[in-house]
Structure formats: structure tokens, C-alpha cells
CSV table of C-alpha atoms in Angstrom, one decimal:
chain,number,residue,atom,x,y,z
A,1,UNK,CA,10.0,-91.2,15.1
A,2,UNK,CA,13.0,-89.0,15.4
A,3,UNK,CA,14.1,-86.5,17.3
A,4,UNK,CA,17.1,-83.1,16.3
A,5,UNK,CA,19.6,-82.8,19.3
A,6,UNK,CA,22.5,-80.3,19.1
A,7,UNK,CA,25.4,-79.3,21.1
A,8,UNK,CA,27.0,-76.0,21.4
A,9,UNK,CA,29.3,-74.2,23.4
A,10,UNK,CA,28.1,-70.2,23.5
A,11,UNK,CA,31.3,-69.0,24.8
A,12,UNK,CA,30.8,-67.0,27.7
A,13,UNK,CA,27.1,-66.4,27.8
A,14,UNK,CA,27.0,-63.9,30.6
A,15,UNK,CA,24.5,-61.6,32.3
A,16,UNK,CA,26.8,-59.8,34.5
A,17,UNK,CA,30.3,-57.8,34.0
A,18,UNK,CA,33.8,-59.0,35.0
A,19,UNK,CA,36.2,-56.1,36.3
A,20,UNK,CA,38.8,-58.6,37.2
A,21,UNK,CA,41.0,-57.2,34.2
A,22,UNK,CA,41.5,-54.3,36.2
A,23,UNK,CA,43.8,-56.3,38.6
A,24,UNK,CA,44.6,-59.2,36.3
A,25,UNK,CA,46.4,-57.8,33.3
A,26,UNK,CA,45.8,-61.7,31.6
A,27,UNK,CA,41.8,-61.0,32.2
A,28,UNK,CA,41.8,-57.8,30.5
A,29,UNK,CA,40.5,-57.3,26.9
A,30,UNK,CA,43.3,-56.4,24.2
A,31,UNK,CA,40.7,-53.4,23.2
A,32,UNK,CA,40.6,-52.0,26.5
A,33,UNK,CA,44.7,-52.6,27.0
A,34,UNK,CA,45.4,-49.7,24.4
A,35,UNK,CA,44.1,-46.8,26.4
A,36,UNK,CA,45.4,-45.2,29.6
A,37,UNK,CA,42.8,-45.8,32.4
A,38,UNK,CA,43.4,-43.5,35.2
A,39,UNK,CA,41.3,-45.3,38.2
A,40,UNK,CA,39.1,-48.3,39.0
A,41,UNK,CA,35.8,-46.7,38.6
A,42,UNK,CA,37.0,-45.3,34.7
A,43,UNK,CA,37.7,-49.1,34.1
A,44,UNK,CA,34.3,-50.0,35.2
A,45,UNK,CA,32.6,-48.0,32.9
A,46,UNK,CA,34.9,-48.2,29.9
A,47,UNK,CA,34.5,-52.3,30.7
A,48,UNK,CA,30.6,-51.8,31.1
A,49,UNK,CA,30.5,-50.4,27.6
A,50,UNK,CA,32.3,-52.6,25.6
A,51,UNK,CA,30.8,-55.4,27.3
A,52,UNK,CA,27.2,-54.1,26.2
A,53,UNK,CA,28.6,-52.9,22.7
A,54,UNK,CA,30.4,-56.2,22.1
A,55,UNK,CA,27.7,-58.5,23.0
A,56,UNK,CA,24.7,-57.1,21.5
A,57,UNK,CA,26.9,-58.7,18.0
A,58,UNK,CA,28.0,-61.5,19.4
A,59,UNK,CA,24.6,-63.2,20.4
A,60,UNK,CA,23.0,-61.9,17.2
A,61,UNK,CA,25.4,-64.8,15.8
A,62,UNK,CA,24.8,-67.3,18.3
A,63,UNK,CA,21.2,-67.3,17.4
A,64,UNK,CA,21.9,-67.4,13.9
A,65,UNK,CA,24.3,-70.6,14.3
A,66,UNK,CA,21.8,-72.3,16.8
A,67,UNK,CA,18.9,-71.3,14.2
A,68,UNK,CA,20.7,-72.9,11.6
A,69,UNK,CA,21.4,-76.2,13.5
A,70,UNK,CA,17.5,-77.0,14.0
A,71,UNK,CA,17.5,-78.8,17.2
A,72,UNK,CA,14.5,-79.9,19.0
A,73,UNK,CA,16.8,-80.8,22.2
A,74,UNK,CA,19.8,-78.0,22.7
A,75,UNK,CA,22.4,-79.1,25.1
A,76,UNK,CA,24.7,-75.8,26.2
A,77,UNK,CA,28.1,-75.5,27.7
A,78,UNK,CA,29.6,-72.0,29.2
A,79,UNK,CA,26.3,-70.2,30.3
A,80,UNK,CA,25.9,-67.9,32.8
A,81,UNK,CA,22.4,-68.9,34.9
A,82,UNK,CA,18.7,-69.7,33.7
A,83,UNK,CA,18.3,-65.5,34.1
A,84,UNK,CA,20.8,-65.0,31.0
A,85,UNK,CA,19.8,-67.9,28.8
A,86,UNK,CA,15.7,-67.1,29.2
A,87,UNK,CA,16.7,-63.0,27.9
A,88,UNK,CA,19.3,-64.5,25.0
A,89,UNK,CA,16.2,-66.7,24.0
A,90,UNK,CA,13.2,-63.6,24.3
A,91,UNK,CA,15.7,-61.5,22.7
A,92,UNK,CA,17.8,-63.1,20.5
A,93,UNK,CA,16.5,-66.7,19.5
A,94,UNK,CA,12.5,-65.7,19.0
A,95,UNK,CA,12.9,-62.9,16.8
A,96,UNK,CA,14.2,-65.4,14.4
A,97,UNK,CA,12.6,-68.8,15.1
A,98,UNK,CA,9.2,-67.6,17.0
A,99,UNK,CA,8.2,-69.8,19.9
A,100,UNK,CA,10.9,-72.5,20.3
A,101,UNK,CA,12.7,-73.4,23.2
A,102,UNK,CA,10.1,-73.4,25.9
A,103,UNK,CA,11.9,-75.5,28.3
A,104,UNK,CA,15.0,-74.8,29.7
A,105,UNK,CA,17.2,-76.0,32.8
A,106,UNK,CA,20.7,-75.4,33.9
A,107,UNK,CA,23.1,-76.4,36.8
A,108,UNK,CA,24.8,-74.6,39.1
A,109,UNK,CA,28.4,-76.7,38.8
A,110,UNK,CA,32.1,-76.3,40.2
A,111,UNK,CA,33.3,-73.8,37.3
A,112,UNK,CA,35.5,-71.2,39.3
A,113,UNK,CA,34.0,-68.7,36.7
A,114,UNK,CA,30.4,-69.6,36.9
A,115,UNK,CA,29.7,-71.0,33.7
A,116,UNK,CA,27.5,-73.4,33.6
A,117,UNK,CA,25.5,-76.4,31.7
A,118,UNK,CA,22.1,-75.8,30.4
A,119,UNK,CA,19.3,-77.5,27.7
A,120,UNK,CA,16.4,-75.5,26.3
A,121,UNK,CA,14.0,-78.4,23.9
A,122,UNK,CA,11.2,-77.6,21.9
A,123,UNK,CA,7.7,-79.4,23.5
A,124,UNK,CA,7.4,-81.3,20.4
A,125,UNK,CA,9.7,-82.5,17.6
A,126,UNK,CA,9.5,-80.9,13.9
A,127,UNK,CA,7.4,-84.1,13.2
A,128,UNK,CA,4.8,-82.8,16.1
A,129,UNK,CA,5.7,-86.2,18.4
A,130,UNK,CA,5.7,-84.8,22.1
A,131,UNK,CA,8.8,-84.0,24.1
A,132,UNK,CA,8.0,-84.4,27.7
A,133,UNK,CA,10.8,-82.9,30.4
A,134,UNK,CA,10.9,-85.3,33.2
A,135,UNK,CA,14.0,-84.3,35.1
A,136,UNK,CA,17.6,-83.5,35.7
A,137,UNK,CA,20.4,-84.8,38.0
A,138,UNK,CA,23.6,-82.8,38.8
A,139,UNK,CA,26.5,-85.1,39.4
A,140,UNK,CA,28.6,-81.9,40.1
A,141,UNK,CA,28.8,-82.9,43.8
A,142,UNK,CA,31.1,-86.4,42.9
A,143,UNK,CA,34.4,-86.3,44.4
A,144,UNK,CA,37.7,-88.8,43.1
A,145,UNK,CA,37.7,-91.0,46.0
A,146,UNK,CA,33.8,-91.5,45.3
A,147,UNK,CA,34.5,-93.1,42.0
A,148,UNK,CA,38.4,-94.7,43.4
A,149,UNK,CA,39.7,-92.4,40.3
A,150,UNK,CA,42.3,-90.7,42.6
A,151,UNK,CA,46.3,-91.2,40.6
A,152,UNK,CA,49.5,-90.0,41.0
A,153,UNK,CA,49.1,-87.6,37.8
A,154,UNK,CA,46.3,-86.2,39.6
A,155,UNK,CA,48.3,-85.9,42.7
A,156,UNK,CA,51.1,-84.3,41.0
A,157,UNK,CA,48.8,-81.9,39.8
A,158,UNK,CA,48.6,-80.6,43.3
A,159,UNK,CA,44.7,-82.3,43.7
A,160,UNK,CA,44.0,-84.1,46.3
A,161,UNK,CA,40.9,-87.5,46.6
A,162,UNK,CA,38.2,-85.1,48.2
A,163,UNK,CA,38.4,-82.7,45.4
A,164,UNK,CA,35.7,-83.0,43.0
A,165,UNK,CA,36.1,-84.9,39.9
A,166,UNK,CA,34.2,-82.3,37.0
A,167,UNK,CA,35.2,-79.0,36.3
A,168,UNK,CA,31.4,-78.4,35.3
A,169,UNK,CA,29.2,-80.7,35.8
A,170,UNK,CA,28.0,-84.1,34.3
A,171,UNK,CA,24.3,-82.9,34.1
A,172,UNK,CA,21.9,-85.9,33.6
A,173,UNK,CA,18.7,-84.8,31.5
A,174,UNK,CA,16.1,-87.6,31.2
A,175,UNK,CA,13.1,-86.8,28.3
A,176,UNK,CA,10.9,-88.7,26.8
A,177,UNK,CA,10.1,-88.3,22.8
A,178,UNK,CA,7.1,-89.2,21.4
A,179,UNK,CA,7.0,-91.6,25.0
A,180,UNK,CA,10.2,-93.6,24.1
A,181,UNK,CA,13.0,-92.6,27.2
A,182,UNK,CA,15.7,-90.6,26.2
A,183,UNK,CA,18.9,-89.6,28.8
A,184,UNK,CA,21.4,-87.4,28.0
A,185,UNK,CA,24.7,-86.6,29.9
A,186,UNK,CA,25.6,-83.0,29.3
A,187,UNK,CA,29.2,-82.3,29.8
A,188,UNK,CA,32.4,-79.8,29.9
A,189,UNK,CA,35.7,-81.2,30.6
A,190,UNK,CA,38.5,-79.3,31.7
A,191,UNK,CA,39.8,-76.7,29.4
A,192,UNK,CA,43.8,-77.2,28.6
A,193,UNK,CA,45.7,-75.4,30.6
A,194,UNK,CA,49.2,-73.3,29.8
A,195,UNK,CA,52.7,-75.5,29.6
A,196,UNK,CA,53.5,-77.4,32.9
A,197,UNK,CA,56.5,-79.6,33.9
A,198,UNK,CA,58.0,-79.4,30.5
A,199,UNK,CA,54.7,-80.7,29.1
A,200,UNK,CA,52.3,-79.0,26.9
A,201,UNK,CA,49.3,-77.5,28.0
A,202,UNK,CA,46.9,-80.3,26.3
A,203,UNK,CA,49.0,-83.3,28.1
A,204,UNK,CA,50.0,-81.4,31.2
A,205,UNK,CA,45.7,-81.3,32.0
A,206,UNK,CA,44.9,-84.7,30.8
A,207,UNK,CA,44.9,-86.5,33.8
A,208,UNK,CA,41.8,-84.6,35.1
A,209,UNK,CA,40.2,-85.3,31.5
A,210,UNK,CA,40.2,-88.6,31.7
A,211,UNK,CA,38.8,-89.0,35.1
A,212,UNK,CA,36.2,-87.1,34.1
A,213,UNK,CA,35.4,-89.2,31.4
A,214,UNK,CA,35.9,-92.4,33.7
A,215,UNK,CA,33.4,-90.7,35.9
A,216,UNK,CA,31.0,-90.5,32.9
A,217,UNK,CA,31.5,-93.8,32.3
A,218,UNK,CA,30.9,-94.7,35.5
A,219,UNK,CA,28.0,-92.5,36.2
A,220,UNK,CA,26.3,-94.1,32.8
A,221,UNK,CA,26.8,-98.2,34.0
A,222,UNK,CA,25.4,-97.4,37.6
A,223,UNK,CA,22.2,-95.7,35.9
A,224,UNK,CA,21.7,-98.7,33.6
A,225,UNK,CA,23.8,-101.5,34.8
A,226,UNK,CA,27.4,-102.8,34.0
A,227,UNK,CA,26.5,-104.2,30.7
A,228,UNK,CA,23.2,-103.2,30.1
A,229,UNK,CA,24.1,-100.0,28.8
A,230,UNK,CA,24.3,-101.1,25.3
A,231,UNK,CA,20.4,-101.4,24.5
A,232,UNK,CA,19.3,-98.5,26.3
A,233,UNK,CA,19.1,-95.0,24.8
A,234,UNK,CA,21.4,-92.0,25.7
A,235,UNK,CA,23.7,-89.7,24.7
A,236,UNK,CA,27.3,-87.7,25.8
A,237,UNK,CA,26.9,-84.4,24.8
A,238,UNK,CA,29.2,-81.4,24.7
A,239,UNK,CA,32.9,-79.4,24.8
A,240,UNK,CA,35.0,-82.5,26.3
A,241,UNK,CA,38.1,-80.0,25.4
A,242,UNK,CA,40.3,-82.9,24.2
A,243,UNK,CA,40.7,-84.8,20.8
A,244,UNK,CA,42.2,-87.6,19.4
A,245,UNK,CA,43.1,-86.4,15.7
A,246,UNK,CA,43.6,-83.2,14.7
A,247,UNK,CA,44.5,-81.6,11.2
A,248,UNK,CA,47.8,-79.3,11.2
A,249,UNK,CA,47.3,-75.7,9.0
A,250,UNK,CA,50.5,-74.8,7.8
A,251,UNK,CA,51.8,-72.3,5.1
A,252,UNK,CA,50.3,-68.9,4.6
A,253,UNK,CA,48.2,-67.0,2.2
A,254,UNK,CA,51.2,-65.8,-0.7
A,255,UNK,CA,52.4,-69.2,-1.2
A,256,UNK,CA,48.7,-71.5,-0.4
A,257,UNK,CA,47.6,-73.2,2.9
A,258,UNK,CA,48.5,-77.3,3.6
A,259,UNK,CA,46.5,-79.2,5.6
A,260,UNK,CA,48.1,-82.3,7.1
A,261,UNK,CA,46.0,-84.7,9.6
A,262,UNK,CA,47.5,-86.0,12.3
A,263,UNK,CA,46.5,-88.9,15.2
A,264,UNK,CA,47.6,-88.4,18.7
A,265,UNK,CA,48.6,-91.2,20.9
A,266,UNK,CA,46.4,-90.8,24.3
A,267,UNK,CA,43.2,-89.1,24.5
A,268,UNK,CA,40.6,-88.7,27.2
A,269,UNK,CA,38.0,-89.8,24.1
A,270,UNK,CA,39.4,-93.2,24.4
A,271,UNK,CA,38.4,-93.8,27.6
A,272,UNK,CA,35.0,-92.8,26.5
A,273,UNK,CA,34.8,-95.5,24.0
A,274,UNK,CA,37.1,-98.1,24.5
A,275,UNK,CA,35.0,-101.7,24.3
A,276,UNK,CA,32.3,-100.3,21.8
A,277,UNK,CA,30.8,-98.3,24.9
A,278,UNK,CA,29.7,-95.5,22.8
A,279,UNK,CA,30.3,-94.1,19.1
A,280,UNK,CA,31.8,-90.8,18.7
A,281,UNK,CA,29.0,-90.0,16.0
A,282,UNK,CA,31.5,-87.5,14.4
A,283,UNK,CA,33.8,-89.5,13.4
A,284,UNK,CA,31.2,-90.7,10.6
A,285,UNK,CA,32.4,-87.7,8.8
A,286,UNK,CA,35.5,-87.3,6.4
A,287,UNK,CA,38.7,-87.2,8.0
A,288,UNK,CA,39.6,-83.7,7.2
A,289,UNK,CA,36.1,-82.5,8.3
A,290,UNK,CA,35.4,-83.4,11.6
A,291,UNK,CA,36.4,-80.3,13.4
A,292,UNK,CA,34.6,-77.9,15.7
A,293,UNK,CA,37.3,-75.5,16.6
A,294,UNK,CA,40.0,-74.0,15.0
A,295,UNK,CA,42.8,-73.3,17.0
A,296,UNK,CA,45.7,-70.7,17.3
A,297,UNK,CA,48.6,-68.7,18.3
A,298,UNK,CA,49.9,-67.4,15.3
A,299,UNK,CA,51.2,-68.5,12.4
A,300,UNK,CA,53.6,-71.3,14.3
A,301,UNK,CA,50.9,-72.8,16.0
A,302,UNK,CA,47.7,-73.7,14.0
A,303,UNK,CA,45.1,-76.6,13.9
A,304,UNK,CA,41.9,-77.6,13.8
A,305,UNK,CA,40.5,-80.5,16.0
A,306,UNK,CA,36.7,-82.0,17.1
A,307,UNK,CA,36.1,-80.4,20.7
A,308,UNK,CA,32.1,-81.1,20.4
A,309,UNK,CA,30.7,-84.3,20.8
A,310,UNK,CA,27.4,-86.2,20.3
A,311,UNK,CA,28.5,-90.0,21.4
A,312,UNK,CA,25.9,-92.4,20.9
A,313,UNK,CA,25.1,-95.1,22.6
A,314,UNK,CA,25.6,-98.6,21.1
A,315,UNK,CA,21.4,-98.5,20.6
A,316,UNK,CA,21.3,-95.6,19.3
A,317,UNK,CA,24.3,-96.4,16.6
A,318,UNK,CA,22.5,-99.4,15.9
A,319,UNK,CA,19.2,-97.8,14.8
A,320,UNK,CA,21.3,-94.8,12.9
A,321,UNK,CA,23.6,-96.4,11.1
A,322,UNK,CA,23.5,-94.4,8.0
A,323,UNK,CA,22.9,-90.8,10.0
A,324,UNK,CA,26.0,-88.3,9.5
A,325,UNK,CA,26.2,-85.2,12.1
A,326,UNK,CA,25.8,-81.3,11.0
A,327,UNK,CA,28.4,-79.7,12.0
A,328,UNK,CA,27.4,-75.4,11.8
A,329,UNK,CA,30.5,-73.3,10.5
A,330,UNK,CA,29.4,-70.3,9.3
A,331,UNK,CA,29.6,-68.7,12.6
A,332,UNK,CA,33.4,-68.8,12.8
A,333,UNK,CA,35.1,-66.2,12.8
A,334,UNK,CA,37.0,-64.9,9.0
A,335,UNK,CA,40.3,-65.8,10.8
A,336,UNK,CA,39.5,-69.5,10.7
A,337,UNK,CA,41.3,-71.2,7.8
A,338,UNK,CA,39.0,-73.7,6.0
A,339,UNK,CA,40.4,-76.8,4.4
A,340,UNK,CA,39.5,-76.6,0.7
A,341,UNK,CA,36.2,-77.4,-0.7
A,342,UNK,CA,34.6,-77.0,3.2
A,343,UNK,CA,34.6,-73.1,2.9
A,344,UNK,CA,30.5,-71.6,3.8
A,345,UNK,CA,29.0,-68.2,3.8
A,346,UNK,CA,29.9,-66.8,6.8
A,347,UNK,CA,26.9,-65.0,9.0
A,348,UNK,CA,26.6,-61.1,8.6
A,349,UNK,CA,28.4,-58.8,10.3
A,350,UNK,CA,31.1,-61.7,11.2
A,351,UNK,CA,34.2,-60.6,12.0
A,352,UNK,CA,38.1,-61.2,11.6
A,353,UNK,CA,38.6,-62.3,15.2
A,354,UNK,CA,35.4,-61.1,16.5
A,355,UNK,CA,32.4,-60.6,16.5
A,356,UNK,CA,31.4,-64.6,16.3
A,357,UNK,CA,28.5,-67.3,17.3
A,358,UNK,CA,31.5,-68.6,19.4
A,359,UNK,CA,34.8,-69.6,18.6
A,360,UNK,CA,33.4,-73.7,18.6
A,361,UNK,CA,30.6,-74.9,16.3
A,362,UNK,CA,27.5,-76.5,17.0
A,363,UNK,CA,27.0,-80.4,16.1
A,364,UNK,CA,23.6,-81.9,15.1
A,365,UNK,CA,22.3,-84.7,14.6
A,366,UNK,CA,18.7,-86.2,13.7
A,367,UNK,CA,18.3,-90.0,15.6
A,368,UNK,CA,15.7,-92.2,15.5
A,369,UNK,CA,14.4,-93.5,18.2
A,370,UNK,CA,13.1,-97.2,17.7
């Protein structure tokens, strides 16, 4: 018996407009900063149009890229509410795939933005074994003295013990397949931020990252018991926004493109599976192709890194020893520079920069459940 579960961040699937660029120069889209826009209302409507015309693209490729991943169980970071994801499946998903994703939840989290973490699954697997929803638990509410994971990093971040420990949410989806118990822990760790204190934007957020991966952690032994979690079934899904290798795009496209791999020293990942606690399932995949995201700021700054994860637990490993992870590319935008050999056939109408499914990649992965 087995069972298809994906991850994918959709990047911004909204259902509602933002006007803040109209204050907030940084918030503002580089299309709309070329034209002189007299008044408030002018930039409401001009924004309200290239919204519309924008998305209509975009989510064409989404589905395409969650199409192509064949999940029976989708796990979803950045959408807007249960309202946008039921009209981006009626309109986007079934034109393409039929009657799919009947089920779908979401949680209202602590994302100053309003994005939030959803699944849609299937009612049965693509082997016809039954997938029965039986419910979800937002952890969203967890603060850092609840789980003693208050520090003087987080301090010096200007946070203080009441604060709440996820960005998001750790959302807590428990199914059953085929009746075997399944959990998974749906998650979106906080993004990295700009430079601060003379560190880079990557080590200047850590410290919130890896509490929220303690948290995880934490949340995972009290459902199953301090040492017990190895036997039982579940899995971390999601954009944890961190890595712990990464592989270094240099050159240009005269004189040919190097591609140099590189391990970094700390890493909220490590927290996650330090002790055997849980298998970053990627990591079953070649060195130079584990990425989800490619990554830039020009020509001086350019990587790509894994920022999706499927992390299985010890169980699960077990009984899949010899499964590898999907990882979906042809969604990224033409910008993204492909390591030789792992170039794809990008999705019509895909753009330089934009339009794209999102600028991360799904991850899938077919487990048995024994």
C-alpha cells in the first residue's frame, strides 16, 4: 500500500489585492514603479489590473507543476484562506486533472501577511486504497516560554518569551490510508530577513529558525512520546526557509556557468535531525540536485539551495529505503540557471522572471506504508 504526498510552496496565493505599495515603495511592483501615478485611487485600479492580468498566468503554472507532481496528499505553504484555494482548484487544477482534491483544510496562523498553511488529498490513492481525513491541530497559538526555547539570540532580536514561536503555523494533519495512521506536520519557517548587526540576512534570522524546528521537535515527542517516535508514521512537510548545503553559480553565459557546492556550518535542519530523529528524504538525491530554489541578486550573488522538505520519520525511512523524491522544475522561471545535464522543458508560456508555478519547486514522494 502506498500513498503520493507533495509539498509546494504557491507563492502568494491570494484572493484579495494589496495597495500597500502605494505607501511602501519596497511593496510596490517594479511594473507599476515605471509609470507616473497621480493619486491613490489611479493606483488602485492600475494595481487591480495587473494583479488580475498577472495571475490568471501565474496559477495556470501552478497547476501545471502540482499536476505534474501527482500527489494524493498536497501539503501547501503561502495561501491566502480556504475561499482562494477551493477557486484555484474549480478553476485552475480540474480543468486539468478532473475531480481530485476533494478535501481541503487550512489554518489561520501568525503570518503578518496572511498567508497561510493548507492540504487538499485525494479520497483515495492512485491504487484506489481509501484516504480518510480525521482531523487537524493548529499549534500556531505556542508561545517560547511554553516550550523553555526563549535565548539571548532571540532576545537580541528584540523578541520577547510571550511571543509566539512560528511565523506560520506547525499545522498537524492526521489521515488514515488504506486504515494505516498517517500524521503530517505542515510547516513554514521564517523567511530570511535583510543584513542585521553585521550579519547576513540568512544568519541574522536563524535564531527564530531553529526554535521553530525545536518546537517541531518538541510538538512531535509529546504526540508520540520521548522515544517512541521512531516506529510511528509521520512526516515534516514544507518551505523551512533554511539549508544546510547549497551549490554556488558562478560565471556567466559568454565564457560557461561553474557550479561549485558548498556545506554551511549551522543550520536550523540540524536540529531537525540530529540523533536519527528524522531523514531529510532529499538528501537521497545527488549532491548537485537537491535544490528547490534558485536564488539571486544578480550576477554577484547566485545559488541554488533545498528550501522544501519531506523529512521522514525513522519508520517511514525504514520501510522506503530505496525511494528517491521528485523534485518538479519545469515551473521555474527561464532565469534559473540549471546545473548541466538537470536542464527540463519548461511549462508554456513560462517566463524570464515571471510568469512561474512559483519561484520554489514542488517535492514528491511515493511511501509505503507497512
Amino acid at each position: 500500500m502506498s500513498v503520493r504526498i507533495a509539498t509546494f510552496n504557491v507563492e502568494n496565493l491570494m484572493n484579495r489585492f494589496d495597495f500597500s505599495g502605494f505607501r511602501n515603495e519596497l511593496n510596490q511592483d517594479r511594473a507599476l514603479a515605471l509609470f507616473k501615478i497621480k493619486d491613490e485611487a489611479e493606483y488602485r485600479a492600475l494595481e487591480r489590473a495587473r494583479t488580475i492580468a498577472h495571475t490568471d498566468d501565474t496559477r495556470q503554472l501552478t497547476a501545471l507543476a502540482i499536476a505534474a507532481a501527482h500527489a494524493d496528499i498536497l501539503c501547501l505553504q503561502e495561501v491566502d484562506n480556504l475561499d482562494a484555494l477551493k477557486a484555484f482548484e474549480y478553476g485552475y487544477l480540474f480543468k486539468m486533472i478532473g475531480r481530485g482534491y476533494q478535501d481541503k483544510h487550512s489554518s489561520t496562523g501568525n503570518d503578518t501577511r496572511g498567508i497561510d498553511l493548507a492540504v487538499m488529498m485525494r479520497r483515495e490513492t492512485a491504487h484506489g486504497e481509501p484516504i480518510e481525513f480525521e482531523r487537524t491541530t493548529s499549534h500556531a497559538h505556542l508561545t517560547y516560554q511554553d516550550f523553555g526555547l526563549f535565548t539571548p539570540d532571540l532576545e537580541a532580536l528584540g523578541l520577547a518569551p510571550h511571543e509566539r514561536i512560528f511565523r506560520r503555523d506547525c499545522l498537524e494533519v492526521d489521515v488514515r490510508v488504506g486504515g494505516k495512521p498517517l500524521t503530517l506536520y505542515i510547516v513554514h519557517f521564517k523567511a530570511m530577513t535583510p543584513p542585521r548587526n553585521g550579519k547576513d540576512g540568512r544568519e541574522a534570522s536563524m535564531p527564530v529558525r531553529i526554535a521553530e524546528a525545536a518546537a517541531v521537535r518538541r510538538i512531535i515527542e509529546e504526540r508520540f512520546g520521548a522515544g517512541k517516535t521512531d516506529e510511528k508514521r509521520w512526516v515534516i512537510c514544507g518551505d523551512l526557509n533554511d539549508y544546510r548545503e547549497r551549490v554556488i553559480v558562478g560565471g556567466d553565459v559568454l565564457n560557461g556557468y561553474t557550479f561549485e557546492p558548498a556545506r554551511e556550518v549551522q543550520s536550523s535542519i540540524n536540529v531537525l535531525t540530529e540523533g536519527g530523529f528524522c531523514e531529510n528524504a532529499v538528501e537521497r538525491r545527488p549532491e548537485m540536485d537537491r535544490w528547490t530554489l534558485y536564488h539571486t541578486r544578480g550576477p554577484e550573488e547566485r545559488h541554488l539551495c533545498q528550501l522544501d522538505y519531506l523529512m521522514l520519520s525513522p519508520a517511514l525511512a525504514r520501510a522506503n529505503a530505496g525511494a528517491v523524491p521528485d523534485i518538479v522544475r519545469a515551473g521555474q522561471p527561464w532565469r534559473t540557471i540549471f546545473p548541466p545535464g538537470q536542464e527540463v522543458e519548461r511549462f508554456p508560456r513560462t517566463g524570464w522572471d515571471r510568469p512561474k508555478a512559483s519561484d520554489h519547486c514542488p517535492v514528491a514522494m511515493t511511501l509505503d506504508l507497512v
